[in-house]
Amino acid sequence: MRTLIDELPASKIREVANAAMGRSDVLAFWFGESDEPTPQFIRDAAVRSIGEGETFYSHNLGLAELRDAIARYVGSLHPAVGSDRIAVTSSGVSALMLAMQALVGAGDEVVAVVPVWPNLTAQPVILGAHVTRFPLRPSADGAWRLDVEGLKRAVTDRTRVLLVNSPNNPTGWTLTCAEQESLLAHCRSTGTWIVADEVYERIFFGAAGEGAACAPSFAFGEAGAGSAAPSFLDIAGAGDRLIVVHSFSKSFLMTGWRLGWLVLPAGMAPALAKLIEFNTSCAPVFVQRAGLAALAQAATFVPGLVERLKGCRDTLLPRLAALPGVQVATPPGGLYAFFRVPGSDDSLAFAKRLVEGAGLGLAPGAAFGPEGEGWLRWCFASHDPRRLVEGVDRLAAFLAL
Amino acid sequence: MRTLIDELPASKIREVANAAMGRSDVLAFWFGESDEPTPQFIRDAAVRSIGEGETFYSHNLGLAELRDAIARYVGSLHPAVGSDRIAVTSSGVSALMLAMQALVGAGDEVVAVVPVWPNLTAQPVILGAHVTRFPLRPSADGAWRLDVEGLKRAVTDRTRVLLVNSPNNPTGWTLTCAEQESLLAHCRSTGTWIVADEVYERIFFGAAGEGAACAPSFAFGEAGAGSAAPSFLDIAGAGDRLIVVHSFSKSFLMTGWRLGWLVLPAGMAPALAKLIEFNTSCAPVFVQRAGLAALAQAATFVPGLVERLKGCRDTLLPRLAALPGVQVATPPGGLYAFFRVPGSDDSLAFAKRLVEGAGLGLAPGAAFGPEGEGWLRWCFASHDPRRLVEGVDRLAAFLAL
């Protein structure tokens, strides 16, 4: 086996979850998904498709009608995008891997804004690229901030890809439109590609101001009452070196379906079709039908989900913040509270003790890179916010020991 | 974009299929799948799982019960394999890509036996490896043969991976057990990994003799009346540098489900779990339930399917061979007749003319590499063998023009 594969870190989240093996009394908030199953209307569409025998190979880039529907959906939140710029993928993580394969090879330099979901930085390593980690920094109030000027100094004409996940998993940090404009202008000057993981764009609770989108007319368009976090799609053109990665997982409670998409520059879809052929060939048609059903009700479903998630956030955060010694900010986007408590300096050991001693399952910040060490990630997506209250009670009791 | 991605050949099969766009009168035999939908009992299992809300993330390596069932199934055809050596993947092609990622990086040498399904040789190129093509050679009777001694000379201690697909797509060529033993012994001496794409192992019609498995006791074991082509698993140990790639697609009419698996050396599964996390994270649980249902009835379903496919082969091949000037052999395994006719020297152009002039859709041999140029691939998997007879009639009429 390749040494670098052997050396890739295994998931520290799974390591904590394994510590709970065989226990049914653990309140688990470690994974990045809701405890709600996929809505019935989405499941029904897949069941119909399976019943009709749609069990054959399909187009590499996805069903034409799904590419059209995705283009309309994206265009309801951002400036119009043609369906020829959409590629359907077998999950958001597959979409990211495809983008990486298209852009980086051995020796190429990738600059990644961190801490971040570990898959983003592992993929270029698998391809032999070199990853430079550019850290967000936590303020005393618990919010994480980007030194935009520092990042621009780190991205040079030798940088092949700038990798940004905003709204960010795990910190909730979200790029402002002004920051995106500054980064895009810089990357145009260095010839650097931007790969933007925007899978949490709809899970955005930001008020007007710092987090607001460039183009509010798009943010409240055809898709209905919802809004979206600032996106590079609001400011970039079809000719920019920009690939935006999306997923059905978070906005439609579809984590287990493995369906995502890419928004590509004009003319790049044929290359992605080849890469999809060589990676997974196509997404199952019945899964794509589920995606079509989801998008058809996006205008009503997503804002309702976001409202419920906001309720979850606003249940968890004040209670968490009220615990003695906790450092935490209310995240403008995403599914997570990212915080530290007295004693959590070794976040993996602390998370394991928390499982054993309090029956509370959180993700260790170290899972997202050394920059997250000392912090803990709590996924607040739950059908029943009382679970969050019970979780805080367990944490409080544990801290008081 | 990376130049090497831009230069990857696009599918020549799709190019022919595109030439038929908008026509409903084409008899299409170009893709490697049956025209039968997945059996109802397999579809029912997925529908039940979706109904029960199994729509969440799952284990990277697959459901424990599916890994167990796959290990039992493999062990019914070959020597016993522990479920700790099984990884469930989101398609056979994904399984191959994962194996490649585990083994090869920039500058590594891969030797591939060709002509072959183009995905196998494209994957190492994406990873920056160098692919040396070792050609099978057609005999005057149309059968393709391997110069085993020549292949062994081509595989040196600088060769990281030997890539073999047997039964082979497109030629039907199938390794004998003696050839496998010779290759395994050689690769042990050079330290070379064998990545064996054995997805057609059950689609094997070989009589006793050249094509027979090493261990007939395994070939007629628990799985029932069926047999399997010779497999490296019959002769290799858990410590050998061998990865075997499998898929539910061909043996269970499940092409559109994107479900496959890997048989790994002992101790390698944790590394694959990481790679699966970074590529697709997991296969949908409801797709895995479909796979469980398929395996539960493998002993009755697969032999019945193989019998029907044998009927298809034995309908097509004699008729094809009877056409004037056709060079073709009856394949011992796989889903394909691979043949040449007068005028097919430029196989892509010929296949396009065949669509336009005869309404017959075949895959051009050039799609499988320059070694296949001049040949045509005909997938004979059909629920209705009369379609094959009609196809031969169309070809005969076209050739007589």
Short mmCIF file of N, CA and C in Angstrom, two decimals, chain A residues 156-280:
data_model
loop_
_atom_site.label_atom_id
_atom_site.label_comp_id
_atom_site.label_asym_id
_atom_site.label_seq_id
_atom_site.Cartn_x
_atom_site.Cartn_y
_atom_site.Cartn_z
N THR A 156 -0.52 32.17 -4.05
CA THR A 156 0.40 32.79 -5.02
C THR A 156 0.14 32.18 -6.41
N ASP A 157 0.93 32.63 -7.36
CA ASP A 157 0.74 32.06 -8.71
C ASP A 157 1.21 30.62 -8.80
N ARG A 158 1.75 30.10 -7.73
CA ARG A 158 2.06 28.67 -7.69
C ARG A 158 0.90 27.86 -7.09
N THR A 159 -0.12 28.55 -6.61
CA THR A 159 -1.24 27.85 -5.97
C THR A 159 -2.25 27.42 -7.02
N ARG A 160 -2.45 26.13 -7.10
CA ARG A 160 -3.35 25.60 -8.13
C ARG A 160 -4.81 25.77 -7.71
N VAL A 161 -5.08 25.50 -6.42
CA VAL A 161 -6.47 25.52 -5.93
C VAL A 161 -6.54 26.17 -4.56
N LEU A 162 -7.53 27.03 -4.39
CA LEU A 162 -7.93 27.52 -3.06
C LEU A 162 -9.21 26.79 -2.69
N LEU A 163 -9.17 26.14 -1.54
CA LEU A 163 -10.26 25.27 -1.11
C LEU A 163 -10.93 25.93 0.10
N VAL A 164 -12.19 26.30 -0.09
CA VAL A 164 -12.91 26.99 0.98
C VAL A 164 -14.27 26.35 1.19
N ASN A 165 -14.59 26.10 2.43
CA ASN A 165 -15.88 25.56 2.83
C ASN A 165 -16.59 26.61 3.68
N SER A 166 -17.63 27.23 3.09
CA SER A 166 -18.36 28.30 3.77
C SER A 166 -19.83 28.21 3.39
N PRO A 167 -20.76 28.21 4.35
CA PRO A 167 -20.58 28.10 5.79
C PRO A 167 -19.73 26.89 6.16
N ASN A 168 -18.87 27.11 7.15
CA ASN A 168 -17.82 26.15 7.45
C ASN A 168 -18.25 25.09 8.46
N ASN A 169 -17.91 23.88 8.12
CA ASN A 169 -17.99 22.76 9.03
C ASN A 169 -16.58 22.51 9.53
N PRO A 170 -16.28 22.73 10.78
CA PRO A 170 -17.15 22.73 11.95
C PRO A 170 -17.49 24.09 12.56
N THR A 171 -16.87 25.18 12.15
CA THR A 171 -16.92 26.39 12.99
C THR A 171 -18.17 27.24 12.78
N GLY A 172 -18.86 27.07 11.64
CA GLY A 172 -19.99 27.94 11.32
C GLY A 172 -19.57 29.25 10.66
N TRP A 173 -18.26 29.52 10.67
CA TRP A 173 -17.73 30.70 10.00
C TRP A 173 -18.24 30.77 8.57
N THR A 174 -18.63 31.97 8.14
CA THR A 174 -19.18 32.14 6.80
C THR A 174 -18.55 33.34 6.13
N LEU A 175 -18.06 33.14 4.91
CA LEU A 175 -17.47 34.24 4.13
C LEU A 175 -18.50 35.33 3.87
N THR A 176 -18.07 36.57 3.96
CA THR A 176 -18.94 37.66 3.51
C THR A 176 -18.77 37.84 2.00
N CYS A 177 -19.72 38.55 1.43
CA CYS A 177 -19.63 38.82 0.01
C CYS A 177 -18.38 39.63 -0.31
N ALA A 178 -18.06 40.58 0.54
CA ALA A 178 -16.87 41.41 0.29
C ALA A 178 -15.60 40.56 0.32
N GLU A 179 -15.55 39.63 1.24
CA GLU A 179 -14.39 38.73 1.30
C GLU A 179 -14.31 37.87 0.03
N GLN A 180 -15.46 37.38 -0.41
CA GLN A 180 -15.45 36.57 -1.64
C GLN A 180 -14.96 37.39 -2.82
N GLU A 181 -15.42 38.64 -2.90
CA GLU A 181 -14.98 39.49 -4.02
C GLU A 181 -13.48 39.71 -3.99
N SER A 182 -12.96 39.92 -2.79
CA SER A 182 -11.54 40.14 -2.64
C SER A 182 -10.75 38.88 -3.03
N LEU A 183 -11.24 37.72 -2.60
CA LEU A 183 -10.55 36.46 -2.91
C LEU A 183 -10.63 36.12 -4.40
N LEU A 184 -11.80 36.35 -4.98
CA LEU A 184 -11.97 36.05 -6.40
C LEU A 184 -11.03 36.92 -7.24
N ALA A 185 -10.97 38.22 -6.90
CA ALA A 185 -10.09 39.12 -7.66
C ALA A 185 -8.64 38.65 -7.53
N HIS A 186 -8.26 38.25 -6.31
CA HIS A 186 -6.89 37.79 -6.12
C HIS A 186 -6.62 36.51 -6.91
N CYS A 187 -7.54 35.56 -6.86
CA CYS A 187 -7.33 34.27 -7.56
C CYS A 187 -7.34 34.46 -9.08
N ARG A 188 -8.09 35.46 -9.55
CA ARG A 188 -8.00 35.77 -10.98
C ARG A 188 -6.58 36.22 -11.32
N SER A 189 -5.98 36.98 -10.41
CA SER A 189 -4.65 37.50 -10.72
C SER A 189 -3.57 36.43 -10.63
N THR A 190 -3.79 35.42 -9.79
CA THR A 190 -2.76 34.37 -9.65
C THR A 190 -3.06 33.16 -10.54
N GLY A 191 -4.23 33.14 -11.17
CA GLY A 191 -4.60 31.97 -11.99
C GLY A 191 -5.00 30.77 -11.16
N THR A 192 -5.41 31.02 -9.92
CA THR A 192 -5.76 29.94 -8.99
C THR A 192 -7.24 29.57 -9.12
N TRP A 193 -7.51 28.28 -9.12
CA TRP A 193 -8.90 27.82 -9.08
C TRP A 193 -9.46 27.96 -7.67
N ILE A 194 -10.73 28.29 -7.58
CA ILE A 194 -11.44 28.24 -6.30
C ILE A 194 -12.36 27.03 -6.33
N VAL A 195 -12.19 26.13 -5.37
CA VAL A 195 -13.16 25.05 -5.17
C VAL A 195 -13.91 25.40 -3.90
N ALA A 196 -15.19 25.72 -4.07
CA ALA A 196 -16.01 26.21 -2.96
C ALA A 196 -17.01 25.13 -2.56
N ASP A 197 -16.83 24.62 -1.35
CA ASP A 197 -17.78 23.66 -0.79
C ASP A 197 -18.88 24.48 -0.12
N GLU A 198 -20.02 24.60 -0.79
CA GLU A 198 -21.12 25.44 -0.29
C GLU A 198 -22.33 24.59 0.08
N VAL A 199 -22.08 23.38 0.58
CA VAL A 199 -23.21 22.48 0.85
C VAL A 199 -24.12 22.98 1.97
N TYR A 200 -23.62 23.90 2.79
CA TYR A 200 -24.46 24.45 3.87
C TYR A 200 -25.08 25.80 3.49
N GLU A 201 -25.08 26.14 2.22
CA GLU A 201 -25.50 27.51 1.87
C GLU A 201 -26.93 27.82 2.32
N ARG A 202 -27.81 26.81 2.29
CA ARG A 202 -29.20 27.06 2.70
C ARG A 202 -29.36 27.02 4.22
N ILE A 203 -28.42 26.36 4.91
CA ILE A 203 -28.50 26.27 6.36
C ILE A 203 -27.79 27.51 6.90
N PHE A 204 -28.45 28.64 6.69
CA PHE A 204 -27.83 29.94 6.96
C PHE A 204 -28.86 30.81 7.65
N PHE A 205 -28.46 31.28 8.85
CA PHE A 205 -29.40 32.01 9.68
C PHE A 205 -29.02 33.48 9.78
N GLY A 206 -28.04 33.88 8.96
CA GLY A 206 -27.46 35.21 9.11
C GLY A 206 -28.48 36.32 8.91
N ALA A 207 -28.37 37.32 9.74
CA ALA A 207 -29.17 38.53 9.55
C ALA A 207 -28.49 39.36 8.48
N ALA A 208 -29.12 40.44 8.09
CA ALA A 208 -28.46 41.38 7.19
C ALA A 208 -27.16 41.84 7.84
N GLY A 209 -26.24 42.31 7.02
CA GLY A 209 -24.99 42.80 7.58
C GLY A 209 -23.86 41.92 7.14
N GLU A 210 -23.00 41.58 8.07
CA GLU A 210 -21.76 40.90 7.74
C GLU A 210 -21.97 39.68 6.84
N GLY A 211 -22.99 38.90 7.17
CA GLY A 211 -23.15 37.65 6.43
C GLY A 211 -24.02 37.77 5.20
N ALA A 212 -24.53 38.93 4.90
CA ALA A 212 -25.53 39.03 3.85
C ALA A 212 -24.94 38.76 2.47
N ALA A 213 -25.78 38.25 1.59
CA ALA A 213 -25.36 37.96 0.23
C ALA A 213 -25.17 39.25 -0.54
N CYS A 214 -24.41 39.17 -1.63
CA CYS A 214 -24.18 40.33 -2.48
C CYS A 214 -25.46 40.80 -3.13
N ALA A 215 -26.28 39.87 -3.45
CA ALA A 215 -27.41 40.15 -4.32
C ALA A 215 -28.69 39.66 -3.69
N PRO A 216 -29.24 40.45 -2.75
CA PRO A 216 -30.43 39.99 -2.03
C PRO A 216 -31.59 39.67 -2.95
N SER A 217 -31.58 40.24 -4.15
CA SER A 217 -32.68 39.93 -5.06
C SER A 217 -32.64 38.45 -5.42
N PHE A 218 -31.44 37.90 -5.50
CA PHE A 218 -31.34 36.48 -5.77
C PHE A 218 -31.64 35.67 -4.52
N ALA A 219 -31.28 36.23 -3.37
CA ALA A 219 -31.43 35.47 -2.14
C ALA A 219 -32.89 35.29 -1.76
N PHE A 220 -33.77 36.03 -2.36
CA PHE A 220 -35.19 35.88 -2.03
C PHE A 220 -36.00 35.67 -3.30
N GLY A 221 -35.43 34.94 -4.21
CA GLY A 221 -36.04 34.77 -5.53
C GLY A 221 -37.06 33.65 -5.56
N GLU A 222 -37.10 33.01 -6.67
CA GLU A 222 -38.09 32.00 -7.02
C GLU A 222 -38.20 30.87 -5.99
N ALA A 223 -37.10 30.59 -5.30
CA ALA A 223 -37.12 29.46 -4.38
C ALA A 223 -37.99 29.73 -3.16
N GLY A 224 -38.49 30.95 -3.02
CA GLY A 224 -39.44 31.20 -1.95
C GLY A 224 -38.82 31.91 -0.79
N ALA A 225 -39.35 31.63 0.39
CA ALA A 225 -39.05 32.42 1.57
C ALA A 225 -37.61 32.28 2.05
N GLY A 226 -36.89 31.31 1.57
CA GLY A 226 -35.57 31.07 2.11
C GLY A 226 -34.53 32.02 1.59
N SER A 227 -33.38 31.96 2.20
CA SER A 227 -32.25 32.72 1.71
C SER A 227 -31.06 31.79 1.63
N ALA A 228 -29.95 32.31 1.19
CA ALA A 228 -28.75 31.50 1.10
C ALA A 228 -27.57 32.32 1.58
N ALA A 229 -26.56 31.64 2.05
CA ALA A 229 -25.32 32.31 2.43
C ALA A 229 -24.67 32.92 1.19
N PRO A 230 -23.80 33.88 1.37
CA PRO A 230 -23.06 34.41 0.22
C PRO A 230 -22.37 33.27 -0.53
N SER A 231 -22.45 33.36 -1.83
CA SER A 231 -21.87 32.31 -2.67
C SER A 231 -20.95 32.93 -3.70
N PHE A 232 -19.89 32.22 -4.05
CA PHE A 232 -19.04 32.69 -5.15
C PHE A 232 -19.83 32.79 -6.45
N LEU A 233 -20.93 32.03 -6.54
CA LEU A 233 -21.75 32.10 -7.75
C LEU A 233 -22.41 33.47 -7.91
N ASP A 234 -22.54 34.21 -6.80
CA ASP A 234 -23.16 35.54 -6.89
C ASP A 234 -22.28 36.54 -7.63
N ILE A 235 -20.98 36.25 -7.65
CA ILE A 235 -20.06 37.26 -8.18
C ILE A 235 -19.21 36.79 -9.35
N ALA A 236 -19.11 35.46 -9.54
CA ALA A 236 -18.23 34.93 -10.58
C ALA A 236 -18.98 34.79 -11.89
N GLY A 237 -18.23 34.78 -12.98
CA GLY A 237 -18.81 34.54 -14.29
C GLY A 237 -18.58 33.11 -14.74
N ALA A 238 -19.20 32.76 -15.85
CA ALA A 238 -19.11 31.38 -16.36
C ALA A 238 -17.70 31.04 -16.81
N GLY A 239 -16.85 32.07 -17.00
CA GLY A 239 -15.49 31.81 -17.44
C GLY A 239 -14.49 31.77 -16.30
N ASP A 240 -14.94 32.03 -15.07
CA ASP A 240 -14.01 32.02 -13.94
C ASP A 240 -13.58 30.61 -13.57
N ARG A 241 -12.37 30.52 -13.04
CA ARG A 241 -11.86 29.23 -12.54
C ARG A 241 -12.50 28.96 -11.17
N LEU A 242 -13.75 28.51 -11.22
CA LEU A 242 -14.53 28.30 -10.00
C LEU A 242 -15.33 27.02 -10.15
N ILE A 243 -15.22 26.13 -9.18
CA ILE A 243 -16.11 24.96 -9.12
C ILE A 243 -16.81 25.00 -7.77
N VAL A 244 -18.14 24.97 -7.80
CA VAL A 244 -18.93 24.99 -6.57
C VAL A 244 -19.52 23.61 -6.34
N VAL A 245 -19.36 23.13 -5.11
CA VAL A 245 -19.77 21.77 -4.74
C VAL A 245 -21.03 21.84 -3.89
N HIS A 246 -22.01 21.00 -4.26
CA HIS A 246 -23.28 20.97 -3.53
C HIS A 246 -23.72 19.55 -3.24
N SER A 247 -24.71 19.46 -2.38
CA SER A 247 -25.21 18.15 -1.96
C SER A 247 -26.68 18.27 -1.62
N PHE A 248 -27.40 17.18 -1.82
CA PHE A 248 -28.79 17.12 -1.33
C PHE A 248 -28.84 16.78 0.17
N SER A 249 -27.70 16.40 0.74
CA SER A 249 -27.71 15.81 2.08
C SER A 249 -28.30 16.72 3.15
N LYS A 250 -27.83 17.95 3.21
CA LYS A 250 -28.14 18.79 4.37
C LYS A 250 -29.47 19.51 4.22
N SER A 251 -29.73 20.07 3.04
CA SER A 251 -30.94 20.89 2.85
C SER A 251 -32.20 20.05 2.71
N PHE A 252 -32.05 18.78 2.38
CA PHE A 252 -33.23 17.93 2.13
C PHE A 252 -33.24 16.67 3.01
N LEU A 253 -32.42 16.64 4.04
CA LEU A 253 -32.36 15.48 4.94
C LEU A 253 -32.11 14.19 4.14
N MET A 254 -31.15 14.24 3.25
CA MET A 254 -30.89 13.11 2.34
C MET A 254 -29.46 12.58 2.47
N THR A 255 -28.91 12.60 3.68
CA THR A 255 -27.52 12.18 3.85
C THR A 255 -27.25 10.78 3.28
N GLY A 256 -28.16 9.85 3.53
CA GLY A 256 -27.91 8.46 3.14
C GLY A 256 -28.09 8.17 1.66
N TRP A 257 -28.52 9.16 0.89
CA TRP A 257 -28.82 8.89 -0.53
C TRP A 257 -27.61 9.04 -1.42
N ARG A 258 -26.63 9.80 -0.98
CA ARG A 258 -25.37 10.01 -1.73
C ARG A 258 -25.65 10.68 -3.07
N LEU A 259 -26.17 11.89 -2.98
CA LEU A 259 -26.46 12.64 -4.20
C LEU A 259 -25.97 14.08 -4.04
N GLY A 260 -25.19 14.53 -5.00
CA GLY A 260 -24.67 15.89 -4.96
C GLY A 260 -24.59 16.44 -6.36
N TRP A 261 -24.02 17.64 -6.47
CA TRP A 261 -23.80 18.19 -7.81
C TRP A 261 -22.66 19.20 -7.80
N LEU A 262 -22.19 19.48 -9.00
CA LEU A 262 -21.16 20.48 -9.22
C LEU A 262 -21.72 21.57 -10.11
N VAL A 263 -21.35 22.82 -9.82
CA VAL A 263 -21.55 23.90 -10.77
C VAL A 263 -20.18 24.22 -11.36
N LEU A 264 -20.08 24.08 -12.68
CA LEU A 264 -18.79 24.13 -13.38
C LEU A 264 -18.67 25.39 -14.22
N PRO A 265 -17.46 25.76 -14.57
CA PRO A 265 -17.31 26.81 -15.59
C PRO A 265 -17.85 26.31 -16.93
N ALA A 266 -18.21 27.24 -17.79
CA ALA A 266 -18.69 26.87 -19.12
C ALA A 266 -17.65 25.99 -19.82
N GLY A 267 -18.12 24.93 -20.46
CA GLY A 267 -17.24 24.09 -21.27
C GLY A 267 -16.55 22.97 -20.53
N MET A 268 -16.71 22.89 -19.22
CA MET A 268 -15.96 21.89 -18.45
C MET A 268 -16.73 20.58 -18.24
N ALA A 269 -18.04 20.57 -18.53
CA ALA A 269 -18.85 19.38 -18.24
C ALA A 269 -18.36 18.12 -18.96
N PRO A 270 -17.94 18.20 -20.23
CA PRO A 270 -17.48 16.97 -20.88
C PRO A 270 -16.31 16.31 -20.15
N ALA A 271 -15.41 17.12 -19.60
CA ALA A 271 -14.29 16.54 -18.84
C ALA A 271 -14.81 15.86 -17.58
N LEU A 272 -15.78 16.49 -16.93
CA LEU A 272 -16.35 15.88 -15.72
C LEU A 272 -17.10 14.61 -16.05
N ALA A 273 -17.75 14.57 -17.21
CA ALA A 273 -18.44 13.34 -17.61
C ALA A 273 -17.46 12.17 -17.66
N LYS A 274 -16.26 12.43 -18.19
CA LYS A 274 -15.25 11.38 -18.23
C LYS A 274 -14.86 10.96 -16.81
N LEU A 275 -14.61 11.93 -15.96
CA LEU A 275 -14.19 11.59 -14.60
C LEU A 275 -15.27 10.85 -13.84
N ILE A 276 -16.53 11.25 -14.05
CA ILE A 276 -17.63 10.52 -13.39
C ILE A 276 -17.66 9.08 -13.90
N GLU A 277 -17.52 8.90 -15.21
CA GLU A 277 -17.47 7.54 -15.77
C GLU A 277 -16.41 6.71 -15.04
N PHE A 278 -15.24 7.29 -14.79
CA PHE A 278 -14.12 6.52 -14.24
C PHE A 278 -14.17 6.41 -12.71
N ASN A 279 -15.08 7.14 -12.06
CA ASN A 279 -15.18 7.07 -10.60
C ASN A 279 -16.39 6.28 -10.12
N THR A 280 -17.56 6.64 -10.61
CA THR A 280 -18.78 5.92 -10.18
C THR A 280 -19.72 5.66 -11.36
#
